[in-house]
Coordinates of N, CA and C in Angstrom, one line a residue:
M1 N 19.5 -141.9 101.8 CA 20.6 -141.9 101.2 C 20.7 -141.0 100.1
A2 N 21.8 -139.3 100.0 CA 21.2 -138.7 98.6 C 22.8 -138.7 98.0
E3 N 22.2 -138.9 96.5 CA 22.8 -139.1 95.9 C 23.9 -137.7 95.7
P4 N 25.4 -138.7 95.5 CA 26.2 -137.9 94.6 C 26.2 -137.0 93.6
K5 N 27.1 -135.7 94.2 CA 26.4 -134.7 93.2 C 28.0 -135.0 92.1
R6 N 26.7 -135.2 90.8 CA 27.8 -134.8 90.4 C 28.1 -134.3 88.9
E7 N 29.0 -134.0 88.4 CA 29.1 -132.7 87.7 C 28.7 -132.7 86.3
E8 N 28.2 -131.5 86.2 CA 27.4 -130.8 84.7 C 27.9 -131.3 83.9
E9 N 26.8 -131.6 83.2 CA 27.2 -132.6 82.2 C 28.4 -131.1 81.3
K10 N 28.6 -131.4 80.1 CA 29.9 -130.9 79.0 C 29.2 -131.5 77.4
I11 N 28.8 -131.0 76.9 CA 29.1 -131.6 75.4 C 29.1 -131.1 74.3
F12 N 30.4 -131.9 73.8 CA 31.6 -131.4 72.9 C 30.8 -131.4 71.5
S13 N 31.6 -131.0 70.1 CA 31.3 -131.6 69.1 C 31.9 -132.4 68.5
Y14 N 31.7 -133.6 68.2 CA 32.4 -134.8 67.5 C 33.1 -134.4 66.5
D15 N 33.1 -132.6 65.5 CA 34.3 -132.7 64.4 C 35.0 -132.2 65.2
T16 N 35.1 -131.1 66.2 CA 36.7 -130.0 66.6 C 36.4 -130.7 67.8
G17 N 35.5 -131.0 68.8 CA 36.5 -130.9 70.2 C 36.1 -130.2 71.1
E18 N 35.3 -129.2 70.8 CA 35.2 -128.4 71.6 C 33.3 -128.0 71.8
P19 N 33.4 -127.3 73.0 CA 31.5 -126.8 73.2 C 31.1 -126.4 72.1
P20 N 30.1 -125.5 72.0 CA 29.5 -125.1 70.4 C 29.1 -123.9 71.4
P21 N 29.1 -122.5 71.1 CA 29.0 -121.5 71.7 C 28.1 -121.7 72.0
S22 N 27.9 -120.7 73.1 CA 26.2 -120.6 73.9 C 25.2 -119.7 72.9
E23 N 24.2 -120.0 73.5 CA 22.6 -119.7 72.2 C 22.3 -117.5 72.9
P24 N 21.7 -117.3 72.5 CA 21.6 -115.6 73.0 C 20.6 -116.2 73.6
S25 N 20.2 -115.1 74.8 CA 19.8 -115.2 76.0 C 18.4 -114.4 75.7
F26 N 17.4 -115.2 75.6 CA 16.1 -114.6 75.1 C 15.4 -113.7 76.3
L27 N 16.1 -113.3 77.1 CA 15.4 -112.6 78.6 C 17.0 -111.0 78.2
G28 N 17.7 -110.9 77.0 CA 17.9 -109.6 77.3 C 19.3 -109.4 78.4
E29 N 19.4 -111.0 78.5 CA 20.7 -110.0 79.3 C 22.1 -109.7 78.3
D30 N 21.6 -110.2 77.5 CA 23.2 -110.0 76.6 C 23.0 -109.2 75.9
S31 N 22.3 -107.6 75.5 CA 22.0 -107.0 75.2 C 22.4 -105.7 75.4
A32 N 22.3 -104.1 74.7 CA 22.8 -103.9 74.9 C 21.6 -102.6 75.9
P33 N 22.1 -101.3 77.0 CA 21.1 -100.6 77.5 C 20.9 -99.8 76.8
G34 N 19.1 -100.0 77.4 CA 18.3 -99.1 76.6 C 18.6 -97.8 76.6
G35 N 18.1 -96.6 75.3 CA 18.5 -95.0 75.3 C 19.2 -95.2 73.8
P36 N 19.3 -94.1 72.9 CA 20.2 -93.8 71.8 C 21.4 -94.5 71.7
A37 N 22.3 -94.8 70.8 CA 23.7 -95.2 71.4 C 24.4 -92.7 70.9
P38 N 25.7 -92.9 71.5 CA 26.4 -91.3 71.2 C 25.6 -91.1 70.2
G39 N 26.5 -92.2 69.0 CA 26.3 -90.6 68.1 C 25.3 -90.4 67.6
E40 N 23.4 -91.0 67.3 CA 22.3 -91.0 67.1 C 21.9 -89.4 68.9
E41 N 22.1 -89.8 69.5 CA 22.2 -88.5 70.5 C 23.1 -87.0 69.5
T42 N 23.9 -87.4 69.1 CA 24.6 -86.2 68.7 C 23.5 -85.6 66.9
A43 N 23.2 -87.1 66.6 CA 23.4 -86.3 65.7 C 21.6 -85.7 65.5
L44 N 20.6 -86.6 67.0 CA 19.7 -85.7 67.2 C 19.8 -84.6 67.5
A45 N 20.4 -83.8 68.5 CA 21.0 -82.5 68.5 C 21.1 -81.6 67.9
L46 N 22.1 -81.7 66.9 CA 22.8 -81.5 65.6 C 21.0 -81.1 65.0
E47 N 19.7 -82.2 64.9 CA 18.9 -82.3 63.7 C 17.7 -81.1 64.6
I48 N 17.7 -81.0 66.2 CA 17.1 -79.9 67.0 C 18.1 -78.7 66.7
G49 N 18.9 -78.4 66.4 CA 19.4 -77.3 66.2 C 18.8 -76.5 65.2
K50 N 19.4 -77.8 64.4 CA 19.1 -76.9 62.7 C 17.6 -76.3 62.3
L51 N 16.4 -77.5 63.4 CA 14.8 -77.0 63.6 C 15.5 -75.4 63.6
R52 N 16.1 -74.9 65.2 CA 15.5 -74.1 65.6 C 15.7 -73.1 65.1
A53 N 17.3 -72.9 64.7 CA 17.5 -71.8 63.7 C 16.1 -71.6 62.5
E54 N 15.6 -72.9 62.2 CA 14.9 -72.2 61.1 C 13.9 -71.6 61.9
K55 N 13.4 -72.0 62.3 CA 12.2 -71.7 63.1 C 12.5 -69.7 63.3
E56 N 13.4 -70.0 63.8 CA 14.2 -68.3 64.1 C 14.4 -67.2 63.4
D57 N 14.9 -68.1 61.7 CA 14.3 -67.5 60.7 C 13.3 -66.8 59.9
L58 N 12.3 -68.2 60.0 CA 11.4 -68.0 59.8 C 10.6 -66.5 60.1
L59 N 10.6 -67.0 62.0 CA 10.2 -66.1 62.2 C 10.6 -64.2 61.9
Q60 N 11.6 -64.3 62.1 CA 12.9 -63.2 61.3 C 12.0 -62.6 59.6
T61 N 12.0 -63.2 58.3 CA 11.3 -63.1 58.1 C 10.0 -62.6 58.1
L62 N 9.0 -63.4 58.8 CA 8.0 -62.9 59.2 C 7.4 -61.5 59.4
V63 N 8.6 -61.3 60.4 CA 7.7 -59.8 60.9 C 9.0 -59.2 59.8
R64 N 9.6 -59.4 59.2 CA 10.0 -58.0 58.0 C 8.8 -57.7 56.8
R65 N 8.8 -59.1 56.5 CA 7.1 -58.7 55.6 C 6.3 -58.0 56.2
Q66 N 5.9 -58.5 57.3 CA 5.1 -57.4 58.2 C 5.5 -56.0 57.9
A67 N 6.8 -55.3 58.8 CA 6.8 -54.4 57.9 C 6.7 -53.7 56.9
D68 N 7.9 -55.0 55.8 CA 7.4 -54.0 54.3 C 5.7 -53.8 54.5
F69 N 5.0 -54.8 54.7 CA 3.7 -54.2 54.4 C 3.2 -53.3 54.2
E70 N 3.3 -52.9 56.4 CA 3.2 -51.8 56.4 C 3.6 -50.6 56.3
N71 N 5.2 -50.5 55.9 CA 5.3 -49.1 54.9 C 4.6 -49.0 54.2
Y72 N 4.4 -50.1 53.4 CA 3.5 -50.4 51.6 C 2.6 -49.3 51.9
R73 N 1.7 -50.2 53.3 CA 0.0 -49.8 53.1 C -0.4 -48.1 53.6
K74 N 1.2 -47.9 54.5 CA 1.4 -46.3 54.5 C 1.9 -45.3 53.5
R75 N 2.2 -46.4 52.5 CA 3.1 -45.1 51.3 C 1.8 -44.9 50.2
V76 N 0.9 -46.4 49.9 CA -0.6 -46.1 49.2 C -1.2 -44.7 49.6
E77 N -1.1 -44.8 51.8 CA -2.7 -44.6 52.1 C -1.7 -43.3 52.1
R78 N -0.6 -42.4 52.0 CA -0.2 -41.3 51.4 C 0.0 -40.8 50.0
D79 N 0.4 -41.4 49.3 CA 0.1 -41.3 48.0 C -1.7 -40.3 47.9
R80 N -2.6 -41.6 48.0 CA -4.0 -41.2 47.3 C -4.3 -40.8 48.8
H81 N -3.9 -39.8 49.3 CA -4.3 -38.4 49.7 C -4.2 -37.2 50.0
D82 N -2.4 -37.6 49.5 CA -2.0 -36.5 48.0 C -2.2 -36.6 47.1
E83 N -2.5 -37.5 46.2 CA -3.2 -37.1 44.8 C -5.3 -37.1 45.4
A84 N -5.4 -36.9 46.6 CA -6.5 -35.8 46.6 C -6.5 -34.3 46.5
R85 N -5.4 -34.4 47.1 CA -4.7 -33.2 48.0 C -5.3 -31.7 46.1
R86 N -3.9 -32.8 45.7 CA -3.9 -31.7 44.0 C -4.8 -31.9 43.6
G87 N -6.5 -32.6 43.5 CA -6.6 -32.1 42.3 C -7.4 -31.1 43.6
V88 N -7.5 -31.2 44.7 CA -8.6 -30.6 45.6 C -7.5 -29.1 44.9
E89 N -6.7 -29.1 45.2 CA -5.4 -27.9 45.1 C -5.9 -27.3 43.3
R90 N -6.2 -27.9 42.5 CA -6.2 -28.3 41.3 C -7.8 -27.8 40.4
L91 N -8.4 -27.5 41.8 CA -10.0 -27.0 41.9 C -9.9 -25.5 42.3
I92 N -9.2 -25.9 43.8 CA -8.7 -24.7 44.1 C -8.3 -23.4 42.6
A93 N -7.2 -23.6 42.1 CA -6.5 -22.5 41.0 C -7.5 -22.4 40.4
D94 N -8.8 -22.7 39.4 CA -9.6 -22.6 39.3 C -10.6 -21.5 39.5
V95 N -10.8 -21.5 40.2 CA -12.3 -21.0 41.0 C -11.1 -19.8 42.0
I96 N -9.6 -19.5 42.0 CA -9.1 -18.2 42.8 C -9.6 -17.5 41.6
P97 N -9.5 -17.7 40.3 CA -10.0 -16.1 39.5 C -11.5 -15.9 39.3
V98 N -12.2 -17.3 40.1 CA -13.9 -16.4 40.0 C -14.0 -15.1 41.8
L99 N -13.1 -15.1 42.8 CA -13.0 -14.2 43.4 C -11.9 -13.3 43.4
D100 N -11.3 -13.3 42.4 CA -10.9 -12.2 41.5 C -11.7 -10.9 40.7
G101 N -13.0 -12.4 40.4 CA -13.8 -11.5 39.5 C -15.0 -10.3 40.2
F102 N -15.0 -11.0 41.3 CA -16.1 -10.8 41.9 C -15.2 -9.1 43.0
D103 N -13.7 -9.3 43.6 CA -13.2 -8.2 44.2 C -13.6 -6.8 42.9
R104 N -13.5 -7.3 41.5 CA -13.5 -6.4 40.7 C -14.3 -6.2 40.9
A105 N -15.3 -6.3 40.7 CA -16.9 -6.0 41.0 C -17.2 -5.4 42.5
L106 N -16.7 -5.6 43.1 CA -16.9 -5.0 44.2 C -16.2 -3.3 44.0
Q107 N -15.5 -3.6 43.5 CA -13.8 -1.7 43.7 C -14.9 -0.7 42.2
A108 N -16.0 -1.5 40.8 CA -15.8 -1.1 40.4 C -17.6 -0.1 40.8
H109 N -18.3 -0.8 41.6 CA -19.9 -0.1 41.9 C -19.2 0.2 43.1
D110 N -18.8 1.1 43.6 CA -19.0 1.9 44.9 C -19.9 2.9 44.7
D111 N -20.8 3.1 43.7 CA -21.3 4.3 43.9 C -23.1 3.5 44.9
P112 N -23.7 4.9 45.8 CA -24.2 4.3 46.4 C -25.9 3.8 46.3
A113 N -26.3 3.9 44.7 CA -27.6 3.2 44.1 C -26.8 2.5 44.0
Y114 N -25.9 1.4 44.1 CA -25.5 -0.1 43.9 C -25.5 -0.2 45.3
E115 N -25.7 0.2 46.1 CA -25.2 -0.9 46.9 C -26.4 -1.7 47.5
E116 N -26.8 -2.4 47.3 CA -28.0 -3.1 47.0 C -27.4 -4.3 46.8
Y117 N -26.8 -3.9 45.4 CA -26.4 -5.2 44.8 C -25.1 -5.5 45.2
R118 N -24.0 -4.6 45.6 CA -22.7 -4.3 46.5 C -22.8 -5.9 47.4
K119 N -23.8 -5.4 48.5 CA -24.1 -6.1 49.5 C -24.3 -7.8 48.8
G120 N -25.6 -7.6 47.7 CA -25.5 -8.8 47.5 C -24.3 -10.1 46.8
M121 N -22.9 -9.2 46.3 CA -22.1 -9.5 45.7 C -21.9 -9.9 46.8
M122 N -21.5 -9.5 47.9 CA -20.1 -9.4 48.7 C -20.1 -10.6 49.9
L123 N -21.6 -11.2 49.6 CA -22.5 -12.0 50.6 C -21.6 -13.6 50.3
I124 N -22.0 -13.4 48.1 CA -21.6 -14.4 47.4 C -20.4 -15.0 47.9
R125 N -19.9 -13.9 47.1 CA -17.9 -13.7 47.2 C -18.1 -14.5 49.2
K126 N -18.6 -14.0 50.3 CA -18.0 -14.5 51.2 C -18.5 -15.9 51.8
Q127 N -20.1 -16.1 50.6 CA -19.5 -17.8 51.2 C -19.0 -18.5 49.9
L128 N -18.4 -18.0 49.3 CA -17.7 -18.7 48.1 C -15.5 -19.1 48.8
W129 N -15.3 -17.7 49.7 CA -14.0 -18.0 50.5 C -14.4 -18.4 51.5
D130 N -15.6 -18.6 52.2 CA -15.5 -19.5 53.5 C -15.5 -21.3 53.1
A131 N -16.4 -21.7 51.8 CA -16.3 -22.4 51.9 C -14.7 -23.1 50.9
L132 N -14.0 -22.1 50.6 CA -12.3 -22.0 50.2 C -11.6 -22.7 51.4
A133 N -11.6 -21.5 52.7 CA -10.8 -22.0 53.9 C -11.3 -23.2 54.8
R134 N -12.5 -23.4 54.4 CA -12.8 -24.5 55.2 C -11.5 -25.8 54.9
H135 N -11.0 -25.6 53.2 CA -10.2 -27.1 53.1 C -9.4 -26.3 53.1
G136 N -8.6 -25.7 53.3 CA -7.1 -24.8 54.3 C -6.8 -23.8 52.8
V137 N -7.5 -23.2 52.6 CA -7.2 -22.1 51.6 C -6.2 -20.8 52.6
E138 N -5.4 -20.3 52.2 CA -5.6 -18.7 52.7 C -5.0 -17.9 52.3
R139 N -5.3 -16.1 52.4 CA -4.6 -15.7 51.0 C -3.2 -15.2 51.7
I140 N -2.3 -14.5 51.0 CA -1.3 -14.5 51.4 C -1.1 -12.9 51.6
D141 N -0.7 -12.6 53.2 CA -0.8 -11.3 53.5 C 0.2 -10.6 53.1
A142 N 0.0 -10.1 52.2 CA 1.6 -9.3 51.1 C 1.6 -8.0 51.8
A143 N 1.0 -6.8 51.5 CA 0.7 -4.9 52.1 C 1.5 -5.1 52.9
G144 N 3.0 -4.0 52.7 CA 3.0 -3.8 54.1 C 4.5 -4.9 54.6
K145 N 5.0 -6.2 54.0 CA 5.3 -7.6 54.6 C 7.1 -7.2 53.2
I146 N 8.4 -7.7 54.0 CA 9.3 -7.4 52.7 C 9.5 -8.6 52.2
F147 N 10.0 -8.5 51.1 CA 9.8 -9.1 49.6 C 10.1 -10.9 50.2
D148 N 9.0 -11.5 49.6 CA 9.8 -13.1 49.6 C 9.4 -13.5 48.1
P149 N 10.1 -14.0 47.5 CA 10.5 -14.6 46.5 C 9.0 -15.9 46.2
H150 N 9.4 -16.8 47.8 CA 8.3 -18.0 48.1 C 7.4 -18.0 47.6
V151 N 7.0 -16.5 48.3 CA 5.4 -16.3 47.9 C 4.8 -15.1 46.6
H152 N 5.6 -13.9 46.7 CA 5.3 -12.5 46.1 C 6.6 -12.9 44.7
Q153 N 5.7 -12.0 43.4 CA 6.0 -12.0 41.8 C 6.2 -10.8 41.7
A154 N 7.3 -10.3 42.0 CA 7.8 -8.6 41.6 C 7.3 -8.0 40.2
I155 N 6.3 -7.1 39.5 CA 6.6 -6.7 38.6 C 7.1 -5.4 38.5
E156 N 7.3 -4.4 39.1 CA 7.3 -3.6 39.1 C 8.5 -2.6 40.6
R157 N 9.0 -2.5 40.4 CA 9.6 -2.0 41.6 C 9.9 -0.4 41.7
A158 N 9.7 0.4 42.5 CA 9.7 1.5 43.0 C 10.8 2.5 43.7
E159 N 11.7 3.5 43.1 CA 13.4 3.3 43.8 C 12.3 4.4 44.6
S160 N 13.3 4.2 46.2 CA 12.5 5.2 47.6 C 13.7 4.6 48.7
K161 N 14.2 6.0 49.3 CA 14.4 6.1 50.4 C 13.9 6.3 51.6
D162 N 12.4 6.5 51.8 CA 11.6 6.7 52.4 C 11.2 5.0 53.2
H163 N 11.3 4.1 52.1 CA 11.2 2.8 52.4 C 12.6 1.6 52.9
P164 N 12.1 0.8 53.9 CA 13.0 0.1 54.0 C 13.4 -0.8 52.5
D165 N 14.6 -1.3 52.2 CA 14.5 -1.7 51.1 C 14.4 -3.5 51.1
G166 N 12.7 -3.7 49.8 CA 12.5 -5.0 49.5 C 10.7 -4.3 50.4
L167 N 11.1 -3.5 50.8 CA 9.0 -3.6 51.2 C 7.9 -3.6 50.1
I168 N 6.9 -4.0 49.8 CA 6.1 -4.3 49.3 C 5.0 -3.6 49.5
L169 N 4.9 -2.3 48.4 CA 4.5 -1.0 48.7 C 2.7 -1.2 48.0
H170 N 3.0 -1.9 46.7 CA 1.2 -2.0 46.5 C 1.1 -3.8 45.9
V171 N 0.1 -4.0 46.4 CA -0.2 -5.6 45.5 C -1.3 -4.7 44.9
F172 N -1.1 -5.8 43.8 CA -1.5 -6.0 42.2 C -3.1 -6.9 42.4
Q173 N -2.5 -8.5 42.8 CA -3.3 -9.5 42.8 C -2.5 -10.5 44.1
D174 N -4.1 -10.4 45.0 CA -3.6 -10.8 45.7 C -3.3 -12.9 46.0
G175 N -2.1 -13.1 46.5 CA -1.8 -14.4 46.4 C -2.4 -15.3 47.2
Y176 N -2.4 -16.7 46.7 CA -3.3 -17.4 48.4 C -2.2 -18.5 48.0
M177 N -2.3 -19.6 49.6 CA -2.1 -20.7 49.8 C -3.1 -21.9 50.5
F178 N -2.1 -23.2 50.1 CA -3.4 -24.3 49.9 C -2.2 -24.9 50.7
H179 N -2.6 -25.6 52.2 CA -1.9 -26.5 53.5 C -1.0 -26.5 53.0
G180 N 0.2 -24.9 52.8 CA 1.3 -24.9 53.2 C 1.8 -24.3 51.9
R181 N 1.2 -25.0 50.4 CA 2.1 -24.2 49.1 C 1.4 -23.9 49.1
V182 N 2.3 -22.7 47.9 CA 1.4 -21.7 47.2 C 0.6 -21.9 46.0
V183 N 0.0 -21.8 45.8 CA -1.4 -21.6 44.2 C -1.0 -21.0 43.7
R184 N -0.9 -19.6 44.0 CA -0.5 -18.4 43.7 C -0.1 -17.3 44.0
P185 N 1.2 -17.4 43.6 CA 2.4 -15.8 44.9 C 1.2 -14.3 43.9
A186 N 1.6 -13.4 45.2 CA 0.7 -12.4 45.5 C 2.0 -11.4 44.2
I187 N 1.2 -10.7 43.5 CA 1.4 -10.0 42.2 C 1.7 -8.8 43.1
V188 N 2.9 -8.1 43.2 CA 4.0 -7.2 44.0 C 4.5 -5.9 43.3
R189 N 3.8 -4.5 44.0 CA 5.3 -3.8 43.2 C 6.2 -3.3 45.1
V190 N 7.6 -3.7 44.4 CA 8.2 -4.0 45.4 C 9.8 -2.3 45.5
V191 N 9.9 -2.4 47.3 CA 11.0 -1.0 46.7 C 11.8 -1.9 46.6
V192 N 13.2 -0.9 45.8 CA 14.3 -0.8 45.4 C 15.4 0.1 46.0
H193 N 16.6 0.0 46.4 CA 17.1 1.1 47.1 C 18.2 1.6 45.3
T194 N 18.7 2.3 44.7 CA 19.3 2.1 43.5 C 20.5 1.9 43.9
N195 N 21.3 2.9 44.8 CA 22.5 2.8 44.7 C 22.8 1.6 45.6
E196 N 22.4 0.9 45.9 CA 23.4 -0.4 46.1 C 23.2 -1.7 44.8
D197 N 24.1 -2.3 44.8 CA 24.6 -2.4 43.2 C 24.0 -4.1 43.3
T198 N 24.1 -4.4 44.5 CA 23.3 -5.8 44.7 C 22.1 -6.2 45.0
N199 N 21.4 -5.1 45.0 CA 20.0 -4.9 44.3 C 19.1 -5.5 43.5
S200 N 20.3 -5.0 42.5 CA 19.9 -5.4 40.7 C 19.2 -6.7 40.8
G201 N 19.0 -7.8 40.8 CA 18.7 -9.1 40.5 C 17.6 -9.5 42.0
K202 N 17.9 -8.7 43.0 CA 17.4 -9.5 44.2 C 15.7 -9.6 44.0
F203 N 14.9 -8.8 43.3 CA 13.3 -8.6 43.1 C 13.3 -9.9 42.1
E204 N 13.6 -10.0 41.2 CA 13.5 -10.9 40.1 C 13.2 -12.8 40.1
N205 N 12.5 -12.5 39.7 CA 11.3 -13.9 40.1 C 12.6 -15.4 39.1

């Protein structure tokens, strides 16, 4: 015969008469569900956003530093090239009078007795000029041109109505340029029309 069902025993405290508090479960029934709390998720998102912003800022800084370095490298290279060119220009300015010496010697000795001497002088002058031309030296073509104060220097003026105003009649000394820069201007005589008052200072350097 089955035993009658007994009521669940309840334990009361002798001091208070209340049942004792339930003990925590060891299986996790009463614990909070897994994952961070909402406040923790917000803090994590803020931290991720901050790190991404710092990363972007570092990348932009790196790009700027690379651009600055590239500009610096190009500037140093350009300055070095310009300094080397200025050194060559100074050398050319010292060599040009040697060309003048050859030209004067060739003009002075036009006697047929000096023909062999002239040939040797002309050959040496040509070799010197070819070397200068390879480095970018150009002779300023002044004869028959209109006066340009940037490349010509007038030391004489000739009054004439037979030629256009400002025409160069005679070249006393050749001028030379080096890569577009005037090393020495051409020394010239230029035509002026005296009845035009506006020409009084037109051909003065």
